[in-house]
Amino acid sequence: MSLVSKINFNKKNLLSFILALIPISFIAGNMLININSLILIVATFFFYKSEIFKIKFHILDKFIFLFFSLILYTGFYNYFFFNLENKISYVTTPIKSILFIKYLLLYIIVRFLTEKNIINFKVFFIFITLSVLFVAFDIFFQFINGKDLFGFTGQGRKLSGPFGDELIAGGYIQRFSLFSFFLVPIFFKNSNWNKFNWLVIPILFVVFFSSIILSGNRMPAIIFLITIFLITIF
């Protein structure tokens, strides 16, 4: 393997690993999510520089650009025209609007990495599956023992698992668990694991749905069932 190939290989592995850490960052908190996103953006710009903006942008991308332009416009508009004679401070409004641009950069970065086939999605799906299973089993542990693995207790009938005071465990599982159902069929279809799809997928469904119910988040449970129903049909 040539030196250039090794460098490209290492870049792909590093960026894939950083992206795969995002589901774990959600568990750790907003600060780590922001740090993780910033590292991914900076690392990608460091490796690929202006090449990032040479990808072909589609109509959906243009709508997203328009959406972020609207955020900037409303932020500055509110600051300059709705200050109510300085009785209410809107100083942070433009700043918050500008900071939202990081999500646009993150979107462009992920678009670029996906289009150029740089991301190893097998690693991404594995990390997501392990993260969701951890949250699910932490909720089961909290339900049985009264405290989760980190010592957090539930709030009445609602269990938060590793999220502490934030009752978002059900929403987390509902969103990220969908990746888990495609891990074996897509990335292990030629392995012995694929023979057990008929068993693995129903077990995952029971684990995830049960943990969402125990979390006490009703809407995520309903959305989870609807999503699984639609996936099964289509």
PDB file of C-alpha atoms in Angstrom:
ATOM      1  CA  MET A   1       0.000   0.000   0.000  1.00  0.00           C
ATOM      2  CA  SER A   2       1.429   3.388  -1.066  1.00  0.00           C
ATOM      3  CA  LEU A   3       1.916   6.274   1.354  1.00  0.00           C
ATOM      4  CA  VAL A   4      -0.894   8.278  -0.308  1.00  0.00           C
ATOM      5  CA  SER A   5      -3.272   5.310   0.022  1.00  0.00           C
ATOM      6  CA  LYS A   6      -2.376   4.943   3.689  1.00  0.00           C
ATOM      7  CA  ILE A   7      -3.041   8.645   4.310  1.00  0.00           C
ATOM      8  CA  ASN A   8      -6.426   8.458   2.550  1.00  0.00           C
ATOM      9  CA  PHE A   9      -7.253   5.286   4.457  1.00  0.00           C
ATOM     10  CA  ASN A  10      -6.434   6.957   7.768  1.00  0.00           C
ATOM     11  CA  LYS A  11      -8.442  10.054   6.866  1.00  0.00           C
ATOM     12  CA  LYS A  12     -11.489   7.953   6.083  1.00  0.00           C
ATOM     13  CA  ASN A  13     -11.137   5.975   9.295  1.00  0.00           C
ATOM     14  CA  LEU A  14     -10.702   9.105  11.405  1.00  0.00           C
ATOM     15  CA  LEU A  15     -13.692  10.947   9.907  1.00  0.00           C
ATOM     16  CA  SER A  16     -15.847   7.812  10.090  1.00  0.00           C
ATOM     17  CA  PHE A  17     -14.939   7.417  13.753  1.00  0.00           C
ATOM     18  CA  ILE A  18     -15.717  11.086  14.565  1.00  0.00           C
ATOM     19  CA  LEU A  19     -19.102  10.862  12.834  1.00  0.00           C
ATOM     20  CA  ALA A  20     -19.867   7.568  14.586  1.00  0.00           C
ATOM     21  CA  LEU A  21     -19.313   9.261  17.965  1.00  0.00           C
ATOM     22  CA  ILE A  22     -22.293  11.588  17.440  1.00  0.00           C
ATOM     23  CA  PRO A  23     -24.905   9.150  18.899  1.00  0.00           C
ATOM     24  CA  ILE A  24     -22.697   8.738  21.973  1.00  0.00           C
ATOM     25  CA  SER A  25     -22.350  12.526  22.213  1.00  0.00           C
ATOM     26  CA  PHE A  26     -26.130  12.814  22.527  1.00  0.00           C
ATOM     27  CA  ILE A  27     -25.929  10.694  25.677  1.00  0.00           C
ATOM     28  CA  ALA A  28     -23.075  12.740  27.131  1.00  0.00           C
ATOM     29  CA  GLY A  29     -24.787  16.101  26.661  1.00  0.00           C
ATOM     30  CA  ASN A  30     -25.011  19.213  24.474  1.00  0.00           C
ATOM     31  CA  MET A  31     -21.444  20.322  25.113  1.00  0.00           C
ATOM     32  CA  LEU A  32     -19.991  17.102  23.737  1.00  0.00           C
ATOM     33  CA  ILE A  33     -22.395  17.213  20.765  1.00  0.00           C
ATOM     34  CA  ASN A  34     -21.103  20.693  19.881  1.00  0.00           C
ATOM     35  CA  ILE A  35     -17.473  19.671  20.383  1.00  0.00           C
ATOM     36  CA  ASN A  36     -17.919  16.537  18.305  1.00  0.00           C
ATOM     37  CA  SER A  37     -19.639  18.453  15.493  1.00  0.00           C
ATOM     38  CA  LEU A  38     -16.928  21.134  15.538  1.00  0.00           C
ATOM     39  CA  ILE A  39     -14.149  18.527  15.381  1.00  0.00           C
ATOM     40  CA  LEU A  40     -15.833  16.840  12.401  1.00  0.00           C
ATOM     41  CA  ILE A  41     -16.207  20.171  10.567  1.00  0.00           C
ATOM     42  CA  VAL A  42     -12.634  21.315  11.276  1.00  0.00           C
ATOM     43  CA  ALA A  43     -11.090  17.925  10.441  1.00  0.00           C
ATOM     44  CA  THR A  44     -12.962  17.670   7.134  1.00  0.00           C
ATOM     45  CA  PHE A  45     -11.981  21.222   6.122  1.00  0.00           C
ATOM     46  CA  PHE A  46      -8.384  20.466   7.115  1.00  0.00           C
ATOM     47  CA  PHE A  47      -8.236  17.369   4.906  1.00  0.00           C
ATOM     48  CA  TYR A  48     -10.318  18.482   1.903  1.00  0.00           C
ATOM     49  CA  LYS A  49     -10.422  22.318   2.050  1.00  0.00           C
ATOM     50  CA  SER A  50     -12.215  23.975  -0.899  1.00  0.00           C
ATOM     51  CA  GLU A  51     -13.006  20.595  -2.464  1.00  0.00           C
ATOM     52  CA  ILE A  52     -15.954  20.397  -0.064  1.00  0.00           C
ATOM     53  CA  PHE A  53     -17.872  23.111  -1.936  1.00  0.00           C
ATOM     54  CA  LYS A  54     -17.354  21.510  -5.348  1.00  0.00           C
ATOM     55  CA  ILE A  55     -20.076  18.913  -4.842  1.00  0.00           C
ATOM     56  CA  LYS A  56     -23.251  19.236  -6.863  1.00  0.00           C
ATOM     57  CA  PHE A  57     -26.018  20.862  -4.822  1.00  0.00           C
ATOM     58  CA  HIS A  58     -29.575  19.706  -5.501  1.00  0.00           C
ATOM     59  CA  ILE A  59     -32.923  21.450  -5.030  1.00  0.00           C
ATOM     60  CA  LEU A  60     -33.219  20.127  -1.449  1.00  0.00           C
ATOM     61  CA  ASP A  61     -29.841  21.652  -0.617  1.00  0.00           C
ATOM     62  CA  LYS A  62     -31.001  25.004  -1.943  1.00  0.00           C
ATOM     63  CA  PHE A  63     -34.103  24.881   0.255  1.00  0.00           C
ATOM     64  CA  ILE A  64     -31.869  24.194   3.261  1.00  0.00           C
ATOM     65  CA  PHE A  65     -29.654  27.163   2.346  1.00  0.00           C
ATOM     66  CA  LEU A  66     -32.794  29.300   2.093  1.00  0.00           C
ATOM     67  CA  PHE A  67     -33.926  28.091   5.515  1.00  0.00           C
ATOM     68  CA  PHE A  68     -30.652  29.125   7.165  1.00  0.00           C
ATOM     69  CA  SER A  69     -30.747  32.462   5.322  1.00  0.00           C
ATOM     70  CA  LEU A  70     -34.184  33.002   6.833  1.00  0.00           C
ATOM     71  CA  ILE A  71     -32.810  32.259  10.308  1.00  0.00           C
ATOM     72  CA  LEU A  72     -30.092  34.897   9.843  1.00  0.00           C
ATOM     73  CA  TYR A  73     -32.563  37.420   8.440  1.00  0.00           C
ATOM     74  CA  THR A  74     -35.095  37.027  11.264  1.00  0.00           C
ATOM     75  CA  GLY A  75     -32.343  37.184  13.888  1.00  0.00           C
ATOM     76  CA  PHE A  76     -31.029  40.533  12.696  1.00  0.00           C
ATOM     77  CA  TYR A  77     -34.501  41.841  11.831  1.00  0.00           C
ATOM     78  CA  ASN A  78     -35.760  41.181  15.368  1.00  0.00           C
ATOM     79  CA  TYR A  79     -32.696  42.873  16.803  1.00  0.00           C
ATOM     80  CA  PHE A  80     -32.916  46.081  14.763  1.00  0.00           C
ATOM     81  CA  PHE A  81     -36.703  46.533  14.463  1.00  0.00           C
ATOM     82  CA  PHE A  82     -38.219  44.915  17.565  1.00  0.00           C
ATOM     83  CA  ASN A  83     -35.976  46.140  20.350  1.00  0.00           C
ATOM     84  CA  LEU A  84     -38.984  47.856  22.006  1.00  0.00           C
ATOM     85  CA  GLU A  85     -36.956  50.933  22.975  1.00  0.00           C
ATOM     86  CA  ASN A  86     -34.348  48.836  24.750  1.00  0.00           C
ATOM     87  CA  LYS A  87     -36.886  47.540  27.273  1.00  0.00           C
ATOM     88  CA  ILE A  88     -36.224  43.992  26.094  1.00  0.00           C
ATOM     89  CA  SER A  89     -32.712  42.981  25.117  1.00  0.00           C
ATOM     90  CA  TYR A  90     -32.329  41.118  21.831  1.00  0.00           C
ATOM     91  CA  VAL A  91     -28.538  41.263  21.830  1.00  0.00           C
ATOM     92  CA  THR A  92     -28.185  37.482  21.765  1.00  0.00           C
ATOM     93  CA  THR A  93     -30.609  37.000  18.862  1.00  0.00           C
ATOM     94  CA  PRO A  94     -28.145  37.815  16.028  1.00  0.00           C
ATOM     95  CA  ILE A  95     -25.394  35.879  17.799  1.00  0.00           C
ATOM     96  CA  LYS A  96     -27.581  32.791  18.136  1.00  0.00           C
ATOM     97  CA  SER A  97     -28.590  33.094  14.485  1.00  0.00           C
ATOM     98  CA  ILE A  98     -24.942  33.203  13.412  1.00  0.00           C
ATOM     99  CA  LEU A  99     -24.082  30.223  15.616  1.00  0.00           C
ATOM    100  CA  PHE A 100     -26.795  28.206  13.864  1.00  0.00           C
ATOM    101  CA  ILE A 101     -24.599  28.311  10.740  1.00  0.00           C
ATOM    102  CA  LYS A 102     -22.541  25.501  12.255  1.00  0.00           C
ATOM    103  CA  TYR A 103     -25.463  23.164  11.526  1.00  0.00           C
ATOM    104  CA  LEU A 104     -25.428  24.255   7.884  1.00  0.00           C
ATOM    105  CA  LEU A 105     -21.697  23.541   7.756  1.00  0.00           C
ATOM    106  CA  LEU A 106     -22.306  20.172   9.392  1.00  0.00           C
ATOM    107  CA  TYR A 107     -24.946  19.370   6.766  1.00  0.00           C
ATOM    108  CA  ILE A 108     -22.563  20.321   3.930  1.00  0.00           C
ATOM    109  CA  ILE A 109     -19.791  18.245   5.506  1.00  0.00           C
ATOM    110  CA  VAL A 110     -21.991  15.146   5.813  1.00  0.00           C
ATOM    111  CA  ARG A 111     -23.248  15.658   2.230  1.00  0.00           C
ATOM    112  CA  PHE A 112     -19.674  15.859   1.004  1.00  0.00           C
ATOM    113  CA  LEU A 113     -18.451  12.836   2.967  1.00  0.00           C
ATOM    114  CA  THR A 114     -21.421  10.786   1.786  1.00  0.00           C
ATOM    115  CA  GLU A 115     -21.239  11.797  -1.865  1.00  0.00           C
ATOM    116  CA  LYS A 116     -17.495  11.120  -2.033  1.00  0.00           C
ATOM    117  CA  ASN A 117     -17.965   7.747  -0.308  1.00  0.00           C
ATOM    118  CA  ILE A 118     -15.527   8.725   2.437  1.00  0.00           C
ATOM    119  CA  ILE A 119     -17.609   7.592   5.402  1.00  0.00           C
ATOM    120  CA  ASN A 120     -17.540   3.956   6.461  1.00  0.00           C
ATOM    121  CA  PHE A 121     -21.229   3.577   7.245  1.00  0.00           C
ATOM    122  CA  LYS A 122     -20.712   0.115   8.681  1.00  0.00           C
ATOM    123  CA  VAL A 123     -18.801   1.689  11.585  1.00  0.00           C
ATOM    124  CA  PHE A 124     -21.496   4.377  11.917  1.00  0.00           C
ATOM    125  CA  PHE A 125     -24.334   1.824  12.080  1.00  0.00           C
ATOM    126  CA  ILE A 126     -22.448  -0.358  14.580  1.00  0.00           C
ATOM    127  CA  PHE A 127     -21.810   2.595  16.917  1.00  0.00           C
ATOM    128  CA  ILE A 128     -25.437   3.687  16.720  1.00  0.00           C
ATOM    129  CA  THR A 129     -26.682   0.166  17.441  1.00  0.00           C
ATOM    130  CA  LEU A 130     -24.398  -0.202  20.457  1.00  0.00           C
ATOM    131  CA  SER A 131     -25.407   3.244  21.754  1.00  0.00           C
ATOM    132  CA  VAL A 132     -29.143   2.558  21.493  1.00  0.00           C
ATOM    133  CA  LEU A 133     -28.796  -0.886  23.055  1.00  0.00           C
ATOM    134  CA  PHE A 134     -26.860   0.672  25.922  1.00  0.00           C
ATOM    135  CA  VAL A 135     -29.600   3.240  26.577  1.00  0.00           C
ATOM    136  CA  ALA A 136     -32.304   0.548  26.342  1.00  0.00           C
ATOM    137  CA  PHE A 137     -30.592  -1.804  28.793  1.00  0.00           C
ATOM    138  CA  ASP A 138     -29.754   1.094  31.117  1.00  0.00           C
ATOM    139  CA  ILE A 139     -33.492   1.843  31.295  1.00  0.00           C
ATOM    140  CA  PHE A 140     -34.211  -1.817  32.078  1.00  0.00           C
ATOM    141  CA  PHE A 141     -31.549  -1.665  34.803  1.00  0.00           C
ATOM    142  CA  GLN A 142     -33.092   1.529  36.197  1.00  0.00           C
ATOM    143  CA  PHE A 143     -36.557  -0.042  36.158  1.00  0.00           C
ATOM    144  CA  ILE A 144     -35.382  -3.114  38.086  1.00  0.00           C
ATOM    145  CA  ASN A 145     -32.975  -1.457  40.540  1.00  0.00           C
ATOM    146  CA  GLY A 146     -34.430   2.026  40.939  1.00  0.00           C
ATOM    147  CA  LYS A 147     -31.172   3.566  39.710  1.00  0.00           C
ATOM    148  CA  ASP A 148     -29.370   3.296  36.405  1.00  0.00           C
ATOM    149  CA  LEU A 149     -25.695   2.410  35.900  1.00  0.00           C
ATOM    150  CA  PHE A 150     -24.693   6.021  36.632  1.00  0.00           C
ATOM    151  CA  GLY A 151     -26.810   6.292  39.772  1.00  0.00           C
ATOM    152  CA  PHE A 152     -29.624   8.332  38.194  1.00  0.00           C
ATOM    153  CA  THR A 153     -33.116   7.694  39.519  1.00  0.00           C
ATOM    154  CA  GLY A 154     -36.360   7.900  37.580  1.00  0.00           C
ATOM    155  CA  GLN A 155     -39.018  10.577  37.968  1.00  0.00           C
ATOM    156  CA  GLY A 156     -42.168   8.786  39.066  1.00  0.00           C
ATOM    157  CA  ARG A 157     -43.310   6.518  36.253  1.00  0.00           C
ATOM    158  CA  LYS A 158     -40.835   8.016  33.801  1.00  0.00           C
ATOM    159  CA  LEU A 159     -37.306   6.686  33.434  1.00  0.00           C
ATOM    160  CA  SER A 160     -34.483   8.721  31.944  1.00  0.00           C
ATOM    161  CA  GLY A 161     -31.686   6.156  31.868  1.00  0.00           C
ATOM    162  CA  PRO A 162     -28.276   7.805  31.271  1.00  0.00           C
ATOM    163  CA  PHE A 163     -29.869  11.201  30.503  1.00  0.00           C
ATOM    164  CA  GLY A 164     -30.348  12.080  34.183  1.00  0.00           C
ATOM    165  CA  ASP A 165     -32.960  14.817  34.656  1.00  0.00           C
ATOM    166  CA  GLU A 166     -33.799  14.977  30.936  1.00  0.00           C
ATOM    167  CA  LEU A 167     -36.696  12.710  30.018  1.00  0.00           C
ATOM    168  CA  ILE A 168     -35.601  12.136  26.440  1.00  0.00           C
ATOM    169  CA  ALA A 169     -34.566   8.473  26.508  1.00  0.00           C
ATOM    170  CA  GLY A 170     -37.664   7.366  24.595  1.00  0.00           C
ATOM    171  CA  GLY A 171     -37.073   9.936  21.857  1.00  0.00           C
ATOM    172  CA  TYR A 172     -33.420   8.932  21.596  1.00  0.00           C
ATOM    173  CA  ILE A 173     -34.281   5.257  21.172  1.00  0.00           C
ATOM    174  CA  GLN A 174     -37.116   6.012  18.735  1.00  0.00           C
ATOM    175  CA  ARG A 175     -34.836   8.038  16.451  1.00  0.00           C
ATOM    176  CA  PHE A 176     -31.611   6.083  16.489  1.00  0.00           C
ATOM    177  CA  SER A 177     -32.956   2.523  16.819  1.00  0.00           C
ATOM    178  CA  LEU A 178     -34.117   2.532  13.184  1.00  0.00           C
ATOM    179  CA  PHE A 179     -30.502   2.218  12.033  1.00  0.00           C
ATOM    180  CA  SER A 180     -30.130  -0.988  14.046  1.00  0.00           C
ATOM    181  CA  PHE A 181     -32.726  -2.865  12.003  1.00  0.00           C
ATOM    182  CA  PHE A 182     -30.664  -2.370   8.840  1.00  0.00           C
ATOM    183  CA  LEU A 183     -27.248  -3.223  10.294  1.00  0.00           C
ATOM    184  CA  VAL A 184     -27.312  -6.974   9.664  1.00  0.00           C
ATOM    185  CA  PRO A 185     -29.329  -7.018   6.376  1.00  0.00           C
ATOM    186  CA  ILE A 186     -27.086  -4.393   4.735  1.00  0.00           C
ATOM    187  CA  PHE A 187     -23.605  -4.810   6.195  1.00  0.00           C
ATOM    188  CA  PHE A 188     -23.614  -8.492   7.203  1.00  0.00           C
ATOM    189  CA  LYS A 189     -25.752  -9.924   4.399  1.00  0.00           C
ATOM    190  CA  ASN A 190     -22.964 -12.296   3.311  1.00  0.00           C
ATOM    191  CA  SER A 191     -22.137 -13.483   6.816  1.00  0.00           C
ATOM    192  CA  ASN A 192     -23.636 -16.108   9.094  1.00  0.00           C
ATOM    193  CA  TRP A 193     -25.405 -13.328  11.004  1.00  0.00           C
ATOM    194  CA  ASN A 194     -27.760 -12.823   8.073  1.00  0.00           C
ATOM    195  CA  LYS A 195     -29.219 -16.299   8.676  1.00  0.00           C
ATOM    196  CA  PHE A 196     -30.603 -15.090  12.008  1.00  0.00           C
ATOM    197  CA  ASN A 197     -32.399 -12.001  10.689  1.00  0.00           C
ATOM    198  CA  TRP A 198     -35.740 -13.616  11.431  1.00  0.00           C
ATOM    199  CA  LEU A 199     -34.690 -13.769  15.100  1.00  0.00           C
ATOM    200  CA  VAL A 200     -32.492 -10.668  15.536  1.00  0.00           C
ATOM    201  CA  ILE A 201     -34.940  -8.090  14.153  1.00  0.00           C
ATOM    202  CA  PRO A 202     -37.959  -9.181  16.290  1.00  0.00           C
ATOM    203  CA  ILE A 203     -35.727  -9.237  19.401  1.00  0.00           C
ATOM    204  CA  LEU A 204     -34.487  -5.714  18.627  1.00  0.00           C
ATOM    205  CA  PHE A 205     -38.077  -4.558  18.138  1.00  0.00           C
ATOM    206  CA  VAL A 206     -39.165  -5.963  21.521  1.00  0.00           C
ATOM    207  CA  VAL A 207     -36.120  -4.492  23.312  1.00  0.00           C
ATOM    208  CA  PHE A 208     -36.524  -1.023  21.822  1.00  0.00           C
ATOM    209  CA  PHE A 209     -40.288  -0.803  22.098  1.00  0.00           C
ATOM    210  CA  SER A 210     -40.255  -2.072  25.708  1.00  0.00           C
ATOM    211  CA  SER A 211     -37.580   0.434  26.707  1.00  0.00           C
ATOM    212  CA  ILE A 212     -39.525   3.304  25.089  1.00  0.00           C
ATOM    213  CA  ILE A 213     -42.636   2.257  27.036  1.00  0.00           C
ATOM    214  CA  LEU A 214     -40.649   2.131  30.292  1.00  0.00           C
ATOM    215  CA  SER A 215     -39.196   5.574  29.586  1.00  0.00           C
ATOM    216  CA  GLY A 216     -42.723   6.981  29.824  1.00  0.00           C
ATOM    217  CA  ASN A 217     -42.451   8.926  26.556  1.00  0.00           C
ATOM    218  CA  ARG A 218     -45.766   8.274  24.791  1.00  0.00           C
ATOM    219  CA  MET A 219     -45.259  10.090  21.501  1.00  0.00           C
ATOM    220  CA  PRO A 220     -41.944   8.334  20.710  1.00  0.00           C
ATOM    221  CA  ALA A 221     -43.701   4.991  21.282  1.00  0.00           C
ATOM    222  CA  ILE A 222     -46.455   5.894  18.809  1.00  0.00           C
ATOM    223  CA  ILE A 223     -44.005   7.285  16.250  1.00  0.00           C
ATOM    224  CA  PHE A 224     -41.829   4.183  16.626  1.00  0.00           C
ATOM    225  CA  LEU A 225     -44.756   1.859  15.858  1.00  0.00           C
ATOM    226  CA  ILE A 226     -45.895   3.962  12.890  1.00  0.00           C
ATOM    227  CA  THR A 227     -42.364   4.089  11.489  1.00  0.00           C
ATOM    228  CA  ILE A 228     -41.846   0.333  11.799  1.00  0.00           C
ATOM    229  CA  PHE A 229     -45.251  -0.243  10.170  1.00  0.00           C
ATOM    230  CA  LEU A 230     -44.343   2.010   7.230  1.00  0.00           C
ATOM    231  CA  ILE A 231     -40.891   0.417   6.830  1.00  0.00           C
ATOM    232  CA  THR A 232     -42.497  -3.039   6.795  1.00  0.00           C
ATOM    233  CA  ILE A 233     -44.942  -1.968   4.069  1.00  0.00           C
ATOM    234  CA  PHE A 234     -42.441  -0.226   1.825  1.00  0.00           C
TER     235      PHE A 234
END
